[in-house]
mmCIF file of N, CA and C in Angstrom:
data_model
loop_
_atom_site.group_PDB
_atom_site.id
_atom_site.type_symbol
_atom_site.label_atom_id
_atom_site.label_comp_id
_atom_site.label_asym_id
_atom_site.label_seq_id
_atom_site.Cartn_x
_atom_site.Cartn_y
_atom_site.Cartn_z
ATOM 1 N N UNK A 1 0.983 -1.408 0.590
ATOM 2 C CA UNK A 1 -0.163 -0.405 0.527
ATOM 3 C C UNK A 1 0.774 1.343 0.180
ATOM 4 N N UNK A 2 0.821 2.718 -0.674
ATOM 5 C CA UNK A 2 1.150 3.138 -1.330
ATOM 6 C C UNK A 2 0.716 4.686 -1.129
ATOM 7 N N UNK A 3 0.614 5.366 0.036
ATOM 8 C CA UNK A 3 0.309 6.876 0.434
ATOM 9 C C UNK A 3 1.708 7.245 0.778
ATOM 10 N N UNK A 4 0.755 8.928 -0.287
ATOM 11 C CA UNK A 4 1.946 10.015 -0.331
ATOM 12 C C UNK A 4 1.072 10.902 0.361
ATOM 13 N N UNK A 5 1.541 11.720 0.195
ATOM 14 C CA UNK A 5 0.005 13.194 1.275
ATOM 15 C C UNK A 5 1.979 13.931 0.830
ATOM 16 N N UNK A 6 1.232 14.992 -0.122
ATOM 17 C CA UNK A 6 2.388 16.044 -1.293
ATOM 18 C C UNK A 6 1.336 16.895 -1.246
ATOM 19 N N UNK A 7 2.522 17.612 -0.576
ATOM 20 C CA UNK A 7 2.293 19.787 -0.830
ATOM 21 C C UNK A 7 1.557 20.143 -2.826
ATOM 22 N N UNK A 8 0.442 21.576 -2.405
ATOM 23 C CA UNK A 8 0.068 21.389 -3.579
ATOM 24 C C UNK A 8 1.116 22.172 -4.558
ATOM 25 N N UNK A 9 0.916 21.941 -4.999
ATOM 26 C CA UNK A 9 3.017 23.157 -6.295
ATOM 27 C C UNK A 9 2.033 23.344 -8.017
ATOM 28 N N UNK A 10 2.743 23.915 -8.360
ATOM 29 C CA UNK A 10 1.980 24.350 -9.900
ATOM 30 C C UNK A 10 1.486 23.073 -10.688
ATOM 31 N N UNK A 11 2.594 22.020 -10.400
ATOM 32 C CA UNK A 11 1.890 20.722 -11.273
ATOM 33 C C UNK A 11 1.240 19.718 -10.647
ATOM 34 N N UNK A 12 0.373 19.741 -9.675
ATOM 35 C CA UNK A 12 -0.661 19.033 -9.348
ATOM 36 C C UNK A 12 -2.226 19.920 -9.150
ATOM 37 N N UNK A 13 -1.989 21.233 -9.091
ATOM 38 C CA UNK A 13 -2.569 22.639 -8.816
ATOM 39 C C UNK A 13 -4.327 21.822 -8.956
ATOM 40 N N UNK A 14 -4.211 22.297 -10.926
ATOM 41 C CA UNK A 14 -5.418 21.603 -11.948
ATOM 42 C C UNK A 14 -6.041 20.729 -10.736
ATOM 43 N N UNK A 15 -5.706 19.492 -10.906
ATOM 44 C CA UNK A 15 -6.010 18.197 -9.987
ATOM 45 C C UNK A 15 -7.004 18.784 -9.295
ATOM 46 N N UNK A 16 -6.011 19.538 -7.985
ATOM 47 C CA UNK A 16 -6.177 19.476 -6.656
ATOM 48 C C UNK A 16 -7.454 19.953 -6.289
ATOM 49 N N UNK A 17 -7.389 21.341 -7.188
ATOM 50 C CA UNK A 17 -9.052 21.983 -8.184
ATOM 51 C C UNK A 17 -10.316 21.061 -8.538
ATOM 52 N N UNK A 18 -9.446 19.834 -8.592
ATOM 53 C CA UNK A 18 -10.513 19.434 -10.009
ATOM 54 C C UNK A 18 -11.120 18.923 -8.936
ATOM 55 N N UNK A 19 -11.082 18.077 -7.881
ATOM 56 C CA UNK A 19 -11.590 17.379 -6.754
ATOM 57 C C UNK A 19 -12.322 17.641 -5.738
ATOM 58 N N UNK A 20 -13.400 16.877 -5.425
ATOM 59 C CA UNK A 20 -14.536 17.349 -4.957
ATOM 60 C C UNK A 20 -15.693 16.108 -4.078
ATOM 61 N N UNK A 21 -16.393 16.553 -3.463
ATOM 62 C CA UNK A 21 -17.279 16.016 -2.146
ATOM 63 C C UNK A 21 -18.756 15.810 -3.601
ATOM 64 N N UNK A 22 -19.474 14.606 -2.935
ATOM 65 C CA UNK A 22 -20.418 15.275 -3.827
ATOM 66 C C UNK A 22 -22.175 16.149 -3.113
ATOM 67 N N UNK A 23 -22.225 15.712 -3.884
ATOM 68 C CA UNK A 23 -23.267 17.605 -3.632
ATOM 69 C C UNK A 23 -23.978 16.917 -2.674
ATOM 70 N N UNK A 24 -24.487 15.655 -2.282
ATOM 71 C CA UNK A 24 -25.206 16.182 -0.288
ATOM 72 C C UNK A 24 -23.977 16.445 0.019
ATOM 73 N N UNK A 25 -22.860 17.110 -0.077
ATOM 74 C CA UNK A 25 -21.589 16.931 0.988
ATOM 75 C C UNK A 25 -21.532 18.641 0.663
ATOM 76 N N UNK A 26 -21.407 18.998 -0.098
ATOM 77 C CA UNK A 26 -20.681 20.486 -0.179
ATOM 78 C C UNK A 26 -20.824 21.166 1.180
ATOM 79 N N UNK A 27 -22.218 21.258 1.787
ATOM 80 C CA UNK A 27 -22.503 22.634 2.874
ATOM 81 C C UNK A 27 -21.137 21.389 4.280
ATOM 82 N N UNK A 28 -20.587 20.278 4.031
ATOM 83 C CA UNK A 28 -20.107 20.647 5.356
ATOM 84 C C UNK A 28 -18.309 20.603 5.311
ATOM 85 N N UNK A 29 -18.180 20.858 4.104
ATOM 86 C CA UNK A 29 -16.802 21.425 3.500
ATOM 87 C C UNK A 29 -16.320 22.228 2.435
ATOM 88 N N UNK A 30 -15.685 23.586 3.113
ATOM 89 C CA UNK A 30 -15.107 24.014 1.446
ATOM 90 C C UNK A 30 -14.199 23.307 0.133
ATOM 91 N N UNK A 31 -14.774 23.670 -1.076
ATOM 92 C CA UNK A 31 -13.699 23.759 -1.131
ATOM 93 C C UNK A 31 -12.818 24.244 -2.218
ATOM 94 N N UNK A 32 -11.996 23.095 -2.330
ATOM 95 C CA UNK A 32 -10.532 23.382 -2.576
ATOM 96 C C UNK A 32 -10.049 24.506 -2.811
ATOM 97 N N UNK A 33 -11.014 24.880 -3.835
ATOM 98 C CA UNK A 33 -10.373 26.228 -4.515
ATOM 99 C C UNK A 33 -9.871 27.302 -2.716
ATOM 100 N N UNK A 34 -11.600 27.017 -2.527
ATOM 101 C CA UNK A 34 -12.053 28.224 -0.846
ATOM 102 C C UNK A 34 -10.309 27.796 0.058
ATOM 103 N N UNK A 35 -10.102 27.005 -0.068
ATOM 104 C CA UNK A 35 -9.052 26.939 1.028
ATOM 105 C C UNK A 35 -8.264 26.912 0.457
ATOM 106 N N UNK A 36 -7.541 26.553 -1.279
ATOM 107 C CA UNK A 36 -6.494 26.630 -1.229
ATOM 108 C C UNK A 36 -5.990 28.384 -1.122
ATOM 109 N N UNK A 37 -7.314 29.184 -1.241
ATOM 110 C CA UNK A 37 -7.924 30.950 -1.090
ATOM 111 C C UNK A 37 -7.875 31.676 0.874
ATOM 112 N N UNK A 38 -7.605 30.343 0.727
ATOM 113 C CA UNK A 38 -7.228 30.148 2.700
ATOM 114 C C UNK A 38 -5.659 30.272 3.002
ATOM 115 N N UNK A 39 -5.218 29.083 2.107
ATOM 116 C CA UNK A 39 -3.869 29.192 2.303
ATOM 117 C C UNK A 39 -3.063 30.511 2.041
ATOM 118 N N UNK A 40 -3.325 30.613 1.322
ATOM 119 C CA UNK A 40 -3.005 31.968 0.491
ATOM 120 C C UNK A 40 -2.929 32.946 1.979
ATOM 121 N N UNK A 41 -4.132 33.907 2.158
ATOM 122 C CA UNK A 41 -4.026 33.862 3.885
ATOM 123 C C UNK A 41 -3.474 34.573 4.517
ATOM 124 N N UNK A 42 -3.687 32.843 4.962
ATOM 125 C CA UNK A 42 -3.093 32.978 6.362
ATOM 126 C C UNK A 42 -1.613 31.484 5.260
ATOM 127 N N UNK A 43 -0.713 32.580 6.221
ATOM 128 C CA UNK A 43 0.743 30.813 6.331
ATOM 129 C C UNK A 43 0.389 30.548 6.727
ATOM 130 N N UNK A 44 0.568 30.343 7.854
ATOM 131 C CA UNK A 44 0.063 28.398 8.074
ATOM 132 C C UNK A 44 -0.639 27.063 7.692
ATOM 133 N N UNK A 45 -1.397 27.582 7.117
ATOM 134 C CA UNK A 45 -1.803 26.343 6.419
ATOM 135 C C UNK A 45 -1.386 26.066 5.407
ATOM 136 N N UNK A 46 -0.887 24.206 5.928
ATOM 137 C CA UNK A 46 -0.099 23.546 4.645
ATOM 138 C C UNK A 46 -1.234 22.327 3.542
ATOM 139 N N UNK A 47 -1.783 23.471 2.637
ATOM 140 C CA UNK A 47 -2.235 22.131 2.055
ATOM 141 C C UNK A 47 -1.683 21.330 1.466
ATOM 142 N N UNK A 48 -2.096 20.299 1.467
ATOM 143 C CA UNK A 48 -2.030 18.597 0.328
ATOM 144 C C UNK A 48 -2.451 18.311 -0.104
ATOM 145 N N UNK A 49 -2.330 17.486 -1.076
ATOM 146 C CA UNK A 49 -2.975 15.220 -2.183
ATOM 147 C C UNK A 49 -2.291 14.724 -1.051
ATOM 148 N N UNK A 50 -4.156 13.849 -1.625
ATOM 149 C CA UNK A 50 -3.228 13.245 -0.909
ATOM 150 C C UNK A 50 -3.496 11.671 -1.747
ATOM 151 N N UNK A 51 -2.563 10.741 -2.480
ATOM 152 C CA UNK A 51 -2.363 9.440 -3.421
ATOM 153 C C UNK A 51 -2.371 9.106 -2.118
ATOM 154 N N UNK A 52 -3.015 7.827 -3.112
ATOM 155 C CA UNK A 52 -2.909 6.632 -2.824
ATOM 156 C C UNK A 52 -3.083 5.542 -3.883
ATOM 157 N N UNK A 53 -1.492 4.522 -4.031
ATOM 158 C CA UNK A 53 -1.095 3.976 -4.779
ATOM 159 C C UNK A 53 -1.067 4.444 -6.153
ATOM 160 N N UNK A 54 -0.569 6.357 -6.108
ATOM 161 C CA UNK A 54 -0.278 6.824 -7.338
ATOM 162 C C UNK A 54 -1.346 7.957 -7.984
ATOM 163 N N UNK A 55 -2.369 7.680 -7.211
ATOM 164 C CA UNK A 55 -3.230 8.441 -7.700
ATOM 165 C C UNK A 55 -3.938 8.988 -6.344
ATOM 166 N N UNK A 56 -4.554 10.341 -7.064
ATOM 167 C CA UNK A 56 -4.751 11.263 -5.794
ATOM 168 C C UNK A 56 -5.928 11.020 -5.242
ATOM 169 N N UNK A 57 -6.628 11.294 -4.032
ATOM 170 C CA UNK A 57 -7.665 10.503 -3.838
ATOM 171 C C UNK A 57 -8.347 11.316 -3.181
ATOM 172 N N UNK A 58 -6.942 12.056 -2.243
ATOM 173 C CA UNK A 58 -8.907 12.523 -1.836
ATOM 174 C C UNK A 58 -7.321 14.390 -1.267
ATOM 175 N N UNK A 59 -7.798 15.675 0.194
ATOM 176 C CA UNK A 59 -7.512 16.640 -0.052
ATOM 177 C C UNK A 59 -7.556 17.000 1.784
ATOM 178 N N UNK A 60 -5.935 18.119 2.320
ATOM 179 C CA UNK A 60 -6.247 17.384 3.421
ATOM 180 C C UNK A 60 -5.587 19.725 3.313
ATOM 181 N N UNK A 61 -5.788 20.063 4.931
ATOM 182 C CA UNK A 61 -5.046 21.551 4.540
ATOM 183 C C UNK A 61 -4.998 21.671 6.388
ATOM 184 N N UNK A 62 -3.798 21.132 6.599
ATOM 185 C CA UNK A 62 -3.208 21.386 7.796
ATOM 186 C C UNK A 62 -1.967 22.939 9.001
ATOM 187 N N UNK A 63 -1.992 22.942 9.750
ATOM 188 C CA UNK A 63 -0.982 23.383 9.551
ATOM 189 C C UNK A 63 -0.798 24.107 11.797
ATOM 190 N N UNK A 64 0.864 24.529 11.778
ATOM 191 C CA UNK A 64 0.861 25.086 13.279
ATOM 192 C C UNK A 64 0.318 26.259 13.494
ATOM 193 N N UNK A 65 -0.819 26.386 13.871
ATOM 194 C CA UNK A 65 -0.806 27.661 15.178
ATOM 195 C C UNK A 65 -0.091 28.317 16.003
ATOM 196 N N UNK A 66 0.964 29.073 16.135
ATOM 197 C CA UNK A 66 0.995 29.451 17.734
ATOM 198 C C UNK A 66 0.839 29.788 17.650
ATOM 199 N N UNK A 67 -0.471 31.369 17.969
ATOM 200 C CA UNK A 67 -1.889 32.005 18.731
ATOM 201 C C UNK A 67 -2.604 31.084 19.606
ATOM 202 N N UNK A 68 -2.993 30.203 18.880
ATOM 203 C CA UNK A 68 -4.596 29.616 19.473
ATOM 204 C C UNK A 68 -3.569 29.072 20.946
ATOM 205 N N UNK A 69 -2.430 29.312 21.284
ATOM 206 C CA UNK A 69 -2.484 28.239 22.731
ATOM 207 C C UNK A 69 -0.891 29.274 22.844
ATOM 208 N N UNK A 70 -1.330 30.356 24.041
ATOM 209 C CA UNK A 70 0.182 30.792 25.196
ATOM 210 C C UNK A 70 0.453 29.847 26.549
ATOM 211 N N UNK A 71 -0.076 29.122 26.696
ATOM 212 C CA UNK A 71 -0.198 27.625 27.371
ATOM 213 C C UNK A 71 0.998 26.967 26.970
ATOM 214 N N UNK A 72 0.210 26.600 25.232
ATOM 215 C CA UNK A 72 1.729 25.882 25.347
ATOM 216 C C UNK A 72 2.115 26.519 24.027
ATOM 217 N N UNK A 73 4.441 26.125 24.005
ATOM 218 C CA UNK A 73 5.352 27.514 23.114
ATOM 219 C C UNK A 73 5.015 26.879 21.998
ATOM 220 N N UNK A 74 4.722 25.583 21.517
ATOM 221 C CA UNK A 74 5.249 25.467 20.376
ATOM 222 C C UNK A 74 3.457 25.580 19.862
ATOM 223 N N UNK A 75 3.008 26.228 19.493
ATOM 224 C CA UNK A 75 1.425 25.924 19.477
ATOM 225 C C UNK A 75 0.282 24.762 18.922
ATOM 226 N N UNK A 76 -1.162 24.748 18.366
ATOM 227 C CA UNK A 76 -1.512 23.909 18.582
ATOM 228 C C UNK A 76 -1.845 23.448 16.867
ATOM 229 N N UNK A 77 -1.760 21.974 16.814
ATOM 230 C CA UNK A 77 -1.915 22.170 15.356
ATOM 231 C C UNK A 77 -3.318 21.636 14.854
ATOM 232 N N UNK A 78 -3.332 21.511 13.509
ATOM 233 C CA UNK A 78 -4.682 21.984 13.776
ATOM 234 C C UNK A 78 -4.856 21.210 12.371
ATOM 235 N N UNK A 79 -5.494 20.171 12.382
ATOM 236 C CA UNK A 79 -6.203 18.990 10.617
ATOM 237 C C UNK A 79 -8.042 19.867 10.304
ATOM 238 N N UNK A 80 -6.995 21.383 10.177
ATOM 239 C CA UNK A 80 -8.572 21.656 9.344
ATOM 240 C C UNK A 80 -9.611 21.195 8.103
ATOM 241 N N UNK A 81 -9.120 20.469 7.233
ATOM 242 C CA UNK A 81 -9.489 20.251 6.750
ATOM 243 C C UNK A 81 -9.146 18.379 5.410
ATOM 244 N N UNK A 82 -10.135 18.551 5.224
ATOM 245 C CA UNK A 82 -9.635 16.503 5.090
ATOM 246 C C UNK A 82 -11.088 16.116 4.490
ATOM 247 N N UNK A 83 -9.843 15.663 2.889
ATOM 248 C CA UNK A 83 -11.984 15.136 2.163
ATOM 249 C C UNK A 83 -11.276 13.867 1.782
ATOM 250 N N UNK A 84 -11.795 13.082 1.012
ATOM 251 C CA UNK A 84 -11.696 12.037 -0.359
ATOM 252 C C UNK A 84 -13.340 12.388 -1.248
ATOM 253 N N UNK A 85 -11.753 12.725 -2.349
ATOM 254 C CA UNK A 85 -12.801 13.001 -3.709
ATOM 255 C C UNK A 85 -13.597 11.779 -3.815
ATOM 256 N N UNK A 86 -14.837 12.728 -4.171
ATOM 257 C CA UNK A 86 -16.567 11.497 -4.685
ATOM 258 C C UNK A 86 -15.757 10.552 -5.329
ATOM 259 N N UNK A 87 -15.408 10.345 -5.536
ATOM 260 C CA UNK A 87 -14.707 9.350 -6.561
ATOM 261 C C UNK A 87 -14.419 8.340 -6.385
ATOM 262 N N UNK A 88 -13.489 8.818 -5.534
ATOM 263 C CA UNK A 88 -12.772 7.941 -3.521
ATOM 264 C C UNK A 88 -13.613 6.950 -3.155
ATOM 265 N N UNK A 89 -14.482 7.971 -2.330
ATOM 266 C CA UNK A 89 -15.022 7.345 -1.207
ATOM 267 C C UNK A 89 -15.833 5.812 -1.244
ATOM 268 N N UNK A 90 -15.714 5.936 -0.110
ATOM 269 C CA UNK A 90 -16.960 3.740 0.431
ATOM 270 C C UNK A 90 -15.177 2.905 0.249
ATOM 271 N N UNK A 91 -14.224 3.609 -0.334
ATOM 272 C CA UNK A 91 -13.243 2.473 -0.656
ATOM 273 C C UNK A 91 -12.183 2.506 0.824
ATOM 274 N N UNK A 92 -12.331 2.832 2.194
ATOM 275 C CA UNK A 92 -11.890 2.817 2.558
ATOM 276 C C UNK A 92 -10.105 3.459 3.026
ATOM 277 N N UNK A 93 -10.410 4.703 1.861
ATOM 278 C CA UNK A 93 -9.740 5.365 1.942
ATOM 279 C C UNK A 93 -9.089 6.543 3.479
ATOM 280 N N UNK A 94 -10.610 6.585 2.974
ATOM 281 C CA UNK A 94 -10.793 7.778 4.193
ATOM 282 C C UNK A 94 -9.781 8.020 6.242
ATOM 283 N N UNK A 95 -10.109 6.014 6.389
ATOM 284 C CA UNK A 95 -9.184 4.867 7.341
ATOM 285 C C UNK A 95 -8.454 5.589 7.222
ATOM 286 N N UNK A 96 -7.681 5.214 5.794
ATOM 287 C CA UNK A 96 -5.478 5.070 5.988
ATOM 288 C C UNK A 96 -5.677 5.538 5.958
ATOM 289 N N UNK A 97 -6.499 7.359 4.762
ATOM 290 C CA UNK A 97 -5.531 8.397 5.162
ATOM 291 C C UNK A 97 -6.104 9.562 6.118
ATOM 292 N N UNK A 98 -6.684 8.573 6.646
ATOM 293 C CA UNK A 98 -6.652 9.669 8.585
ATOM 294 C C UNK A 98 -5.959 8.680 8.969
ATOM 295 N N UNK A 99 -4.747 8.079 9.118
ATOM 296 C CA UNK A 99 -4.212 7.092 9.738
ATOM 297 C C UNK A 99 -2.927 7.295 9.728
ATOM 298 N N UNK A 100 -2.471 8.125 8.370
ATOM 299 C CA UNK A 100 -1.382 8.780 7.892
ATOM 300 C C UNK A 100 -1.183 10.447 8.054
ATOM 301 N N UNK A 101 -1.966 10.211 7.858
ATOM 302 C CA UNK A 101 -1.958 12.157 7.763
ATOM 303 C C UNK A 101 -1.912 12.310 9.854
ATOM 304 N N UNK A 102 -2.357 12.025 10.618
ATOM 305 C CA UNK A 102 -1.671 11.646 12.408
ATOM 306 C C UNK A 102 -0.746 11.555 12.925
ATOM 307 N N UNK A 103 0.305 10.211 11.195
ATOM 308 C CA UNK A 103 1.502 10.242 11.866
ATOM 309 C C UNK A 103 2.124 10.782 11.185
ATOM 310 N N UNK A 104 1.900 11.392 9.763
ATOM 311 C CA UNK A 104 2.381 12.804 9.130
ATOM 312 C C UNK A 104 2.781 13.990 9.818
ATOM 313 N N UNK A 105 1.333 14.191 10.510
ATOM 314 C CA UNK A 105 1.474 15.282 11.727
ATOM 315 C C UNK A 105 2.594 14.711 13.147
ATOM 316 N N UNK A 106 2.004 13.699 14.206
ATOM 317 C CA UNK A 106 3.567 13.912 15.290
ATOM 318 C C UNK A 106 4.798 14.224 13.904
ATOM 319 N N UNK A 107 4.560 13.525 13.187
ATOM 320 C CA UNK A 107 6.588 13.621 13.141
ATOM 321 C C UNK A 107 6.979 14.578 12.866
ATOM 322 N N UNK A 108 6.187 15.489 11.364
ATOM 323 C CA UNK A 108 6.343 17.163 11.068
ATOM 324 C C UNK A 108 6.375 17.535 12.726
ATOM 325 N N UNK A 109 5.381 18.078 13.170
ATOM 326 C CA UNK A 109 5.671 18.834 14.356
ATOM 327 C C UNK A 109 6.225 18.809 15.546
ATOM 328 N N UNK A 110 6.112 17.006 15.524
ATOM 329 C CA UNK A 110 5.924 16.375 16.703
ATOM 330 C C UNK A 110 5.408 17.083 18.419
ATOM 331 N N UNK A 111 3.973 16.764 17.113
ATOM 332 C CA UNK A 111 3.286 17.039 19.160
ATOM 333 C C UNK A 111 2.825 15.415 19.204
ATOM 334 N N UNK A 112 1.958 15.515 20.457
ATOM 335 C CA UNK A 112 0.906 14.824 21.054
ATOM 336 C C UNK A 112 -0.477 15.048 20.914
ATOM 337 N N UNK A 113 -0.760 16.347 19.877
ATOM 338 C CA UNK A 113 -2.788 16.448 20.006
ATOM 339 C C UNK A 113 -2.573 17.061 19.175
ATOM 340 N N UNK A 114 -3.248 16.682 18.050
ATOM 341 C CA UNK A 114 -3.845 17.309 16.827
ATOM 342 C C UNK A 114 -6.023 17.729 17.249
ATOM 343 N N UNK A 115 -5.072 18.982 16.872
ATOM 344 C CA UNK A 115 -7.166 19.697 17.066
ATOM 345 C C UNK A 115 -8.037 19.391 15.499
ATOM 346 N N UNK A 116 -9.726 19.298 15.907
ATOM 347 C CA UNK A 116 -10.098 19.068 14.509
ATOM 348 C C UNK A 116 -10.580 20.526 14.054
ATOM 349 N N UNK A 117 -10.871 20.563 12.901
ATOM 350 C CA UNK A 117 -12.501 21.652 12.710
ATOM 351 C C UNK A 117 -12.823 20.669 12.549
ATOM 352 N N UNK A 118 -13.844 20.718 12.937
ATOM 353 C CA UNK A 118 -15.273 19.084 12.351
ATOM 354 C C UNK A 118 -16.983 20.034 12.767
ATOM 355 N N UNK A 119 -17.235 20.007 11.117
ATOM 356 C CA UNK A 119 -18.797 20.745 10.952
ATOM 357 C C UNK A 119 -20.352 19.275 11.522
#
């Protein structure tokens, strides 16, 4: 099983922008276009593509936000956006990608807690 978490670049931006959830899920998460605009406005956000066996199957956006936790000098790591593209849902990829993201964030930020935005 090959899972990769790749930053959004000029090379994969169009494919990232083409990702979407089903019509009935649209009210639960922002589009990748909105997410990338948010990331331009806030440099803490790190938008990424989620790849399984070489295929782009989802999107996530996370970051370390130091101003949210004065008691913790390292700040808070937030997993703010996460979804699997409509065409890849129902195959167990959400669980696999979330597990990979948690491991990625724990290694990247050396954190013991990851905060979630939930709607």
